[in-house]
PDB file of C-alpha atoms and ligand atoms in Angstrom:
ATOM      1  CA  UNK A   1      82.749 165.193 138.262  1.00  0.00           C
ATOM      2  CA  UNK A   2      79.520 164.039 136.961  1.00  0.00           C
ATOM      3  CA  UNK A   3      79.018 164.001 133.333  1.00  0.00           C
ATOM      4  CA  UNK A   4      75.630 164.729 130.857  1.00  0.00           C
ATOM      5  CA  UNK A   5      74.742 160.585 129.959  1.00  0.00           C
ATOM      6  CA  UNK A   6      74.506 160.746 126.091  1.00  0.00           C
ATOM      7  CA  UNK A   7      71.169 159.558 124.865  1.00  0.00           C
ATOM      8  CA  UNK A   8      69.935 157.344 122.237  1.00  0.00           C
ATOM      9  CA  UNK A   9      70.470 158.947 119.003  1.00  0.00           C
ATOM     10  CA  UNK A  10      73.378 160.475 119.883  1.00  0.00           C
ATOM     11  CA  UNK A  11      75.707 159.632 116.553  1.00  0.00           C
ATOM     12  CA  UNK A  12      79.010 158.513 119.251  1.00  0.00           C
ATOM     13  CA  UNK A  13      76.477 155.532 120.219  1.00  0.00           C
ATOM     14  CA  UNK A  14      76.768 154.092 116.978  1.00  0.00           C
ATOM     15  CA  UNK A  15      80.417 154.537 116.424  1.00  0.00           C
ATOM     16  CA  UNK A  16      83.091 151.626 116.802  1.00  0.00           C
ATOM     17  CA  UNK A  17      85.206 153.506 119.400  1.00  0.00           C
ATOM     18  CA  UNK A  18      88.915 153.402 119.072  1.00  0.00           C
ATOM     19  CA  UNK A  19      91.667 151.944 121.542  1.00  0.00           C
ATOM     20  CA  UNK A  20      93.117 153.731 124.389  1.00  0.00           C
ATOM     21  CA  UNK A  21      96.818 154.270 123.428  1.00  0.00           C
ATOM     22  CA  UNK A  22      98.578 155.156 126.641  1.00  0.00           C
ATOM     23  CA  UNK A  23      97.775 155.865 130.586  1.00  0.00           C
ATOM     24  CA  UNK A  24      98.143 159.670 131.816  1.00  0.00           C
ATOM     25  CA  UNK A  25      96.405 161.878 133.945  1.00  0.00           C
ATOM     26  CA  UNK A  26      93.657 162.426 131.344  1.00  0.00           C
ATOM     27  CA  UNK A  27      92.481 158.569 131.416  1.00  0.00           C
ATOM     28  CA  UNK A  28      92.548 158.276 134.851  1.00  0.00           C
ATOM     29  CA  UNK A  29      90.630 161.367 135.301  1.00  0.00           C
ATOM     30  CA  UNK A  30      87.834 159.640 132.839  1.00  0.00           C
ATOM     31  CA  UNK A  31      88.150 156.563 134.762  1.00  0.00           C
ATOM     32  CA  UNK A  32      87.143 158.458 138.099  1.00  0.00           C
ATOM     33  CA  UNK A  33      84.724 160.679 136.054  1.00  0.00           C
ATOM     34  CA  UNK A  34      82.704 157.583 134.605  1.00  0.00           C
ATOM     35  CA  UNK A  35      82.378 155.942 138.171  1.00  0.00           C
ATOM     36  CA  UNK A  36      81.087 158.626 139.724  1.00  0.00           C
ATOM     37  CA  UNK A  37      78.738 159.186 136.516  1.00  0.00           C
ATOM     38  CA  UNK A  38      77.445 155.843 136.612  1.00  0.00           C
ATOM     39  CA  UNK A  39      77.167 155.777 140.503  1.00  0.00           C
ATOM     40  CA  UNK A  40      74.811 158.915 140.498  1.00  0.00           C
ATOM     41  CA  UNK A  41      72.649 157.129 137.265  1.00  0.00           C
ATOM     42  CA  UNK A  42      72.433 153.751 140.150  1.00  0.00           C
ATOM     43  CA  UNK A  43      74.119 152.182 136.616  1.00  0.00           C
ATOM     44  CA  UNK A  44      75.853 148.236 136.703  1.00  0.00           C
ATOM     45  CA  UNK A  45      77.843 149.580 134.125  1.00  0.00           C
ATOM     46  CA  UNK A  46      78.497 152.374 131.859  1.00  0.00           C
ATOM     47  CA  UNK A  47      80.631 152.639 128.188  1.00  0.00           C
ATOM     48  CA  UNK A  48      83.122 155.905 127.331  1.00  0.00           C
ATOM     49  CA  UNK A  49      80.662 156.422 124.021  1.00  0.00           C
ATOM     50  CA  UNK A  50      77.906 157.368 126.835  1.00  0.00           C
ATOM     51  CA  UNK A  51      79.411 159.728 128.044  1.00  0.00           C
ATOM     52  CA  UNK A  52      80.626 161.213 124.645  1.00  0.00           C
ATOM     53  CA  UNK A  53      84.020 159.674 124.006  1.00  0.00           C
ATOM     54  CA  UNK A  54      84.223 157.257 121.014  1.00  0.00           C
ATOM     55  CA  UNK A  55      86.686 155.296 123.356  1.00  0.00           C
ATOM     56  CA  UNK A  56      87.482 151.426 124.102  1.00  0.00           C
ATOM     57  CA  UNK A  57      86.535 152.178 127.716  1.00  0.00           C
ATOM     58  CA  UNK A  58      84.106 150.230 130.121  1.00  0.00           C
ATOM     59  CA  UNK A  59      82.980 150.290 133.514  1.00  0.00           C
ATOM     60  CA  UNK A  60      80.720 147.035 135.550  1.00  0.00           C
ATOM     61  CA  UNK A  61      79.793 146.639 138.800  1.00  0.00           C
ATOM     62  CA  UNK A  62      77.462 143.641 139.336  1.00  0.00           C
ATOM     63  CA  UNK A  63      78.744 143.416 143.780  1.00  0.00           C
ATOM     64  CA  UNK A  64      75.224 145.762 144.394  1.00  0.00           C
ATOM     65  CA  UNK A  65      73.148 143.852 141.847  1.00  0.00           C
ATOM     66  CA  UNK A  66      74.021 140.674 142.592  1.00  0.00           C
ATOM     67  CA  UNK A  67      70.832 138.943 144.783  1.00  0.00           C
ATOM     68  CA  UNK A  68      71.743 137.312 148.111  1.00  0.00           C
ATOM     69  CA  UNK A  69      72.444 133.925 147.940  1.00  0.00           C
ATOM     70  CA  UNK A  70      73.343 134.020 144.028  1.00  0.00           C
ATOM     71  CA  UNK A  71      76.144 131.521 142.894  1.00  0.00           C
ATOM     72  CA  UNK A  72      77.887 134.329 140.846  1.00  0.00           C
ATOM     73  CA  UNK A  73      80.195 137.217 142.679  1.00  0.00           C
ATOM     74  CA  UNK A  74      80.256 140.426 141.678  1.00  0.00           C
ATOM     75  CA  UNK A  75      82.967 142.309 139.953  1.00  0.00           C
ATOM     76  CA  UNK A  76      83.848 145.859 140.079  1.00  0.00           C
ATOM     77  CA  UNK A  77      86.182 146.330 137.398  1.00  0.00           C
ATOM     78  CA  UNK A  78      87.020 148.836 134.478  1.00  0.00           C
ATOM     79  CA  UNK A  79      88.064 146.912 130.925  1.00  0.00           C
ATOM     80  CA  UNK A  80      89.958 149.244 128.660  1.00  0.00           C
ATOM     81  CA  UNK A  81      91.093 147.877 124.998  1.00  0.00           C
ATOM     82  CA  UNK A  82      89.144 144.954 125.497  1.00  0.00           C
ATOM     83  CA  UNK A  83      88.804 142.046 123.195  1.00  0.00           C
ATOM     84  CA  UNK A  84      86.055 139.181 123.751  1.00  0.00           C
ATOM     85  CA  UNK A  85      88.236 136.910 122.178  1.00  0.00           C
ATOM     86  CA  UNK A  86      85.059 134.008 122.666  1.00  0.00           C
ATOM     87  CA  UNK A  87      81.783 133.716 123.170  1.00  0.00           C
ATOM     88  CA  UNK A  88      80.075 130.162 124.501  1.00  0.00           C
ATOM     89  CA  UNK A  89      77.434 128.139 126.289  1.00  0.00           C
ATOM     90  CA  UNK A  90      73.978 128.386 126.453  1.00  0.00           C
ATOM     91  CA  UNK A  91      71.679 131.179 124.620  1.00  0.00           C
ATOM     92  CA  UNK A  92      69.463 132.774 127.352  1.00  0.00           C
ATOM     93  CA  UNK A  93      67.235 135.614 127.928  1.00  0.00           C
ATOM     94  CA  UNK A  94      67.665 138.378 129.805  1.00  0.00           C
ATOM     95  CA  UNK A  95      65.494 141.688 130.371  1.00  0.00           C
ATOM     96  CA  UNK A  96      68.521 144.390 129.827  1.00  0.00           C
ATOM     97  CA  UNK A  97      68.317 148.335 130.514  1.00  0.00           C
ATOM     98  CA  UNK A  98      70.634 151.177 129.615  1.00  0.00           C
ATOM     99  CA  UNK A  99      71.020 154.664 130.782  1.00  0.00           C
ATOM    100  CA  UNK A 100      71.234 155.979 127.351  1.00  0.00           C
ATOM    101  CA  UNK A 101      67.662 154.670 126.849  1.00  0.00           C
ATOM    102  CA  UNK A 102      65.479 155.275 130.051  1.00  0.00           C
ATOM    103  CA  UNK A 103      62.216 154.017 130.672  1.00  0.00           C
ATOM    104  CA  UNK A 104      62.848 151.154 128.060  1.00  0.00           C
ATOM    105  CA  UNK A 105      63.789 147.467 128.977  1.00  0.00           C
ATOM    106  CA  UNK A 106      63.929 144.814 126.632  1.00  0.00           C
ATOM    107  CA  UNK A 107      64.928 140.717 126.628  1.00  0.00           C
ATOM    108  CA  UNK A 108      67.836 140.185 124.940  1.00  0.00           C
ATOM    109  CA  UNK A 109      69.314 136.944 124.339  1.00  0.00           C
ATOM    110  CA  UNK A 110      73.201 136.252 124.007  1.00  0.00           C
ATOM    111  CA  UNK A 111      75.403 133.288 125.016  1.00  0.00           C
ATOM    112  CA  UNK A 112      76.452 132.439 128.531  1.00  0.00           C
ATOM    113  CA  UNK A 113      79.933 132.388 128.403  1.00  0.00           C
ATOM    114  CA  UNK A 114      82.912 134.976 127.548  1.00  0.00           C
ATOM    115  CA  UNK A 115      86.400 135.001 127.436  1.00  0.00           C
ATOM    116  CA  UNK A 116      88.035 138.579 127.641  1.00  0.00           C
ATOM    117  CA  UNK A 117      91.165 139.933 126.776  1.00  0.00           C
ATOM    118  CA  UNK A 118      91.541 143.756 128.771  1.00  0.00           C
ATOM    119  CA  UNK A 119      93.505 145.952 130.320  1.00  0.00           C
ATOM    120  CA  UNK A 120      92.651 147.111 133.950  1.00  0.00           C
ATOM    121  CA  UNK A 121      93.112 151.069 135.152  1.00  0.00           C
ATOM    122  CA  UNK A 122      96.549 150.166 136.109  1.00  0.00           C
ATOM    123  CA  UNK A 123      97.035 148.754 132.128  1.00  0.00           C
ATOM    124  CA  UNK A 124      98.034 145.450 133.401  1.00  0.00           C
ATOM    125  CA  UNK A 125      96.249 142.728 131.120  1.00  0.00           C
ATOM    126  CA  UNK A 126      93.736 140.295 131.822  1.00  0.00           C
ATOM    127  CA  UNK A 127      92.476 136.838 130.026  1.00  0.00           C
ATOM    128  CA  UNK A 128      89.620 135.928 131.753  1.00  0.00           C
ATOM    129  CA  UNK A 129      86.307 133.623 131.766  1.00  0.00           C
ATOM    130  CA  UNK A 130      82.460 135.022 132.968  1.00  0.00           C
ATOM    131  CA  UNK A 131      79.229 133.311 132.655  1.00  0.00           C
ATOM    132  CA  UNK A 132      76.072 134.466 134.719  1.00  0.00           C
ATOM    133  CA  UNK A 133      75.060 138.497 134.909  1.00  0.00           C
ATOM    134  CA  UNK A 134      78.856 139.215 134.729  1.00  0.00           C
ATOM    135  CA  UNK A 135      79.283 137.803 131.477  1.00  0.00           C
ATOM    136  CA  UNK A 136      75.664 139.850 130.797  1.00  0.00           C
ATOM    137  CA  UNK A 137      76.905 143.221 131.662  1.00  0.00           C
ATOM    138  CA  UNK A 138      80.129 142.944 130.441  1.00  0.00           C
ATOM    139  CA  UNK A 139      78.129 141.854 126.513  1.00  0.00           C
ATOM    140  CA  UNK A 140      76.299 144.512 127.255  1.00  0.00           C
ATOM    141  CA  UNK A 141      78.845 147.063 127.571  1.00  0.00           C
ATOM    142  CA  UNK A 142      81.302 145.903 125.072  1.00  0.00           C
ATOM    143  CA  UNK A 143      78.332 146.005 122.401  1.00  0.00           C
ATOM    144  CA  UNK A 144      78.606 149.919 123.291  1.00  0.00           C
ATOM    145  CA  UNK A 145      82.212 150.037 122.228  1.00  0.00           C
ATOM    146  CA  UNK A 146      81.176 148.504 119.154  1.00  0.00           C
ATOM    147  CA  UNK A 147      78.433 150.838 118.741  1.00  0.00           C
ATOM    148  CA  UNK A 148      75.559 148.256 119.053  1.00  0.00           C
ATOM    149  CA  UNK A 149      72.622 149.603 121.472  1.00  0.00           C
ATOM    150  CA  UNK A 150      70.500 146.640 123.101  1.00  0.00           C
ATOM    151  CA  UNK A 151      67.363 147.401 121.226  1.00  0.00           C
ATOM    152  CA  UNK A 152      68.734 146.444 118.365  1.00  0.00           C
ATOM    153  CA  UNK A 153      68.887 143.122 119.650  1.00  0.00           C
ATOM    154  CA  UNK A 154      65.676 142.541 120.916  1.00  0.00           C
ATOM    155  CA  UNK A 155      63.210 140.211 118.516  1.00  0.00           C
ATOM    156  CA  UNK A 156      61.103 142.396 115.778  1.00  0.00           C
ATOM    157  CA  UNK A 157      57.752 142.447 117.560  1.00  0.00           C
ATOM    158  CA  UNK A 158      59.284 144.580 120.694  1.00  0.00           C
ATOM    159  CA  UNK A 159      61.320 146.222 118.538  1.00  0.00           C
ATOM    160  CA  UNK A 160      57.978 147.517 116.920  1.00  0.00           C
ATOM    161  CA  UNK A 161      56.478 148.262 120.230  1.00  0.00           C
ATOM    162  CA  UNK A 162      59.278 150.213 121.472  1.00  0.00           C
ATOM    163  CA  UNK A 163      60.030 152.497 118.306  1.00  0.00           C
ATOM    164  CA  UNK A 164      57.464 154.894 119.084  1.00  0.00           C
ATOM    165  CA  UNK A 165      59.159 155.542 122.562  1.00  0.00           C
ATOM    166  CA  UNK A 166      63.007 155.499 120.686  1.00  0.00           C
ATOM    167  CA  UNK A 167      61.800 157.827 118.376  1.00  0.00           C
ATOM    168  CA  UNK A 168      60.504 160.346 121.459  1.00  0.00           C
ATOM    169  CA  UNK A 169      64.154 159.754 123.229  1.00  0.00           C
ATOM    170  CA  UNK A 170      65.911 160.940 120.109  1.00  0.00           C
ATOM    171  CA  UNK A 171      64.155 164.310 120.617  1.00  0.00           C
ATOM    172  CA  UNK A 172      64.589 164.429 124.374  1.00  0.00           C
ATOM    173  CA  UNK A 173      61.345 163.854 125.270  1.00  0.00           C
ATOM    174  CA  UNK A 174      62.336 161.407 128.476  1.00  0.00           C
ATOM    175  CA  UNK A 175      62.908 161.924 132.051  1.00  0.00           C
ATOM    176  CA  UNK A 176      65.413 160.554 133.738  1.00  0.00           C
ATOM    177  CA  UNK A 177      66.749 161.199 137.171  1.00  0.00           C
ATOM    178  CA  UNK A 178      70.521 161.717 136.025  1.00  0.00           C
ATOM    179  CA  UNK A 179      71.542 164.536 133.424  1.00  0.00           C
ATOM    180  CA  UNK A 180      71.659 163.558 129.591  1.00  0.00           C
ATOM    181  CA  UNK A 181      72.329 164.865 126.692  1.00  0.00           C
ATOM    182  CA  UNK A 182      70.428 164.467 123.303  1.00  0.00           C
ATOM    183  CA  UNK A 183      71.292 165.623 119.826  1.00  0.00           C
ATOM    184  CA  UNK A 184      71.361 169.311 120.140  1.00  0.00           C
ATOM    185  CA  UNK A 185      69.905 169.604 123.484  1.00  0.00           C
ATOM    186  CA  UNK A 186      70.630 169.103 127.252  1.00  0.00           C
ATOM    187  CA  UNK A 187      67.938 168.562 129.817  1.00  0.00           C
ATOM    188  CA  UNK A 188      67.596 166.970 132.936  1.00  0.00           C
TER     189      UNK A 188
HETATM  190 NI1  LIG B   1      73.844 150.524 127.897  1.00  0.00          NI
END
């Protein structure tokens, strides 16, 4: 089942979402839900709070995104509880979307190297390394469990530019090609 995308504004965005505490029927019909949410949306990944529930739930796939001929592979993975337990390398830029915020893209920059602690939809755990757009998405999406949006991490002077348009979003005054939901209002 597809579910409304919650926009910018939305109060769950900004929450620190709280751990999963055991696997049933319920989580894994989220699980299923949120792929086939972010699927529709052509998302690389996609956070529980987007979809309403102040949850430590994540989805990436980077297999699609990833250009021919890149170094990296993709993953296709869902990270529930997790924990970047460190955060390394080089700081680089990268122009980052989300489907909470359409129409707005902004360079963010963040180190180039995780480690991850998580539990997979089977809730076996995980300690692993990513660098490269993995790494990316994965910052990206765990910033959503915290309740950090990517705007706020682009530099002032964008920030500026883009309020305007953030300020419109709260309201609902976007288009996107996927269903949303805004504070007290659904449109598609
Ligand atoms: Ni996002």
């Amino acid at each position: 089942m597809k579910l409304p995308i919650y926009g910018y504004g939305q109060p769950v965005l900004k929450l620190k979402a709280k751990e999963v505490e055991e696997n049933n029927d319920l989580i894994q019909k989220l699980l299923k839900d949120m792929w086939e949410t972010m699927y529709n949306a052509s998302g690389v990944g996609l956070a529980a709070p987007q979809i309403g529930l102040s949850l430590r739930i994540f989805l990436v796939d980077t297999v699609q995104a990833m250009e021919e001929g890149e170094e990296d592979q993709g993953i296709k993975k869902a990270f529930i509880n997790a924990q970047i337990v460190e955060e390394k390398g080089e700081e680089w830029a990268y122009e980052e979307g989300c489907l909470s915020i359409p129409g707005i893209r902004g360079d963010v920059d963040r180190l180039s190297k995780i480690r991850i602690q998580y539990l997979d939809e089977n809730f076996e755990a995980h300690d692993e390394v990513y660098d490269g757009i993995n790494a990316r998405v994965i910052q990206h999406e765990y910033d959503h469990i915290e309740g950090v949006l990517f705007t706020e991490k682009v530099k002032p002077l964008k920030r500026r530019l883009i309020q305007r348009k953030l300020d419109k979003i709260k309201m609902g005054k976007v288009s996107a090609d996927y269903r949303m939901k805004f504070k007290g209002k659904t449109k598609r």
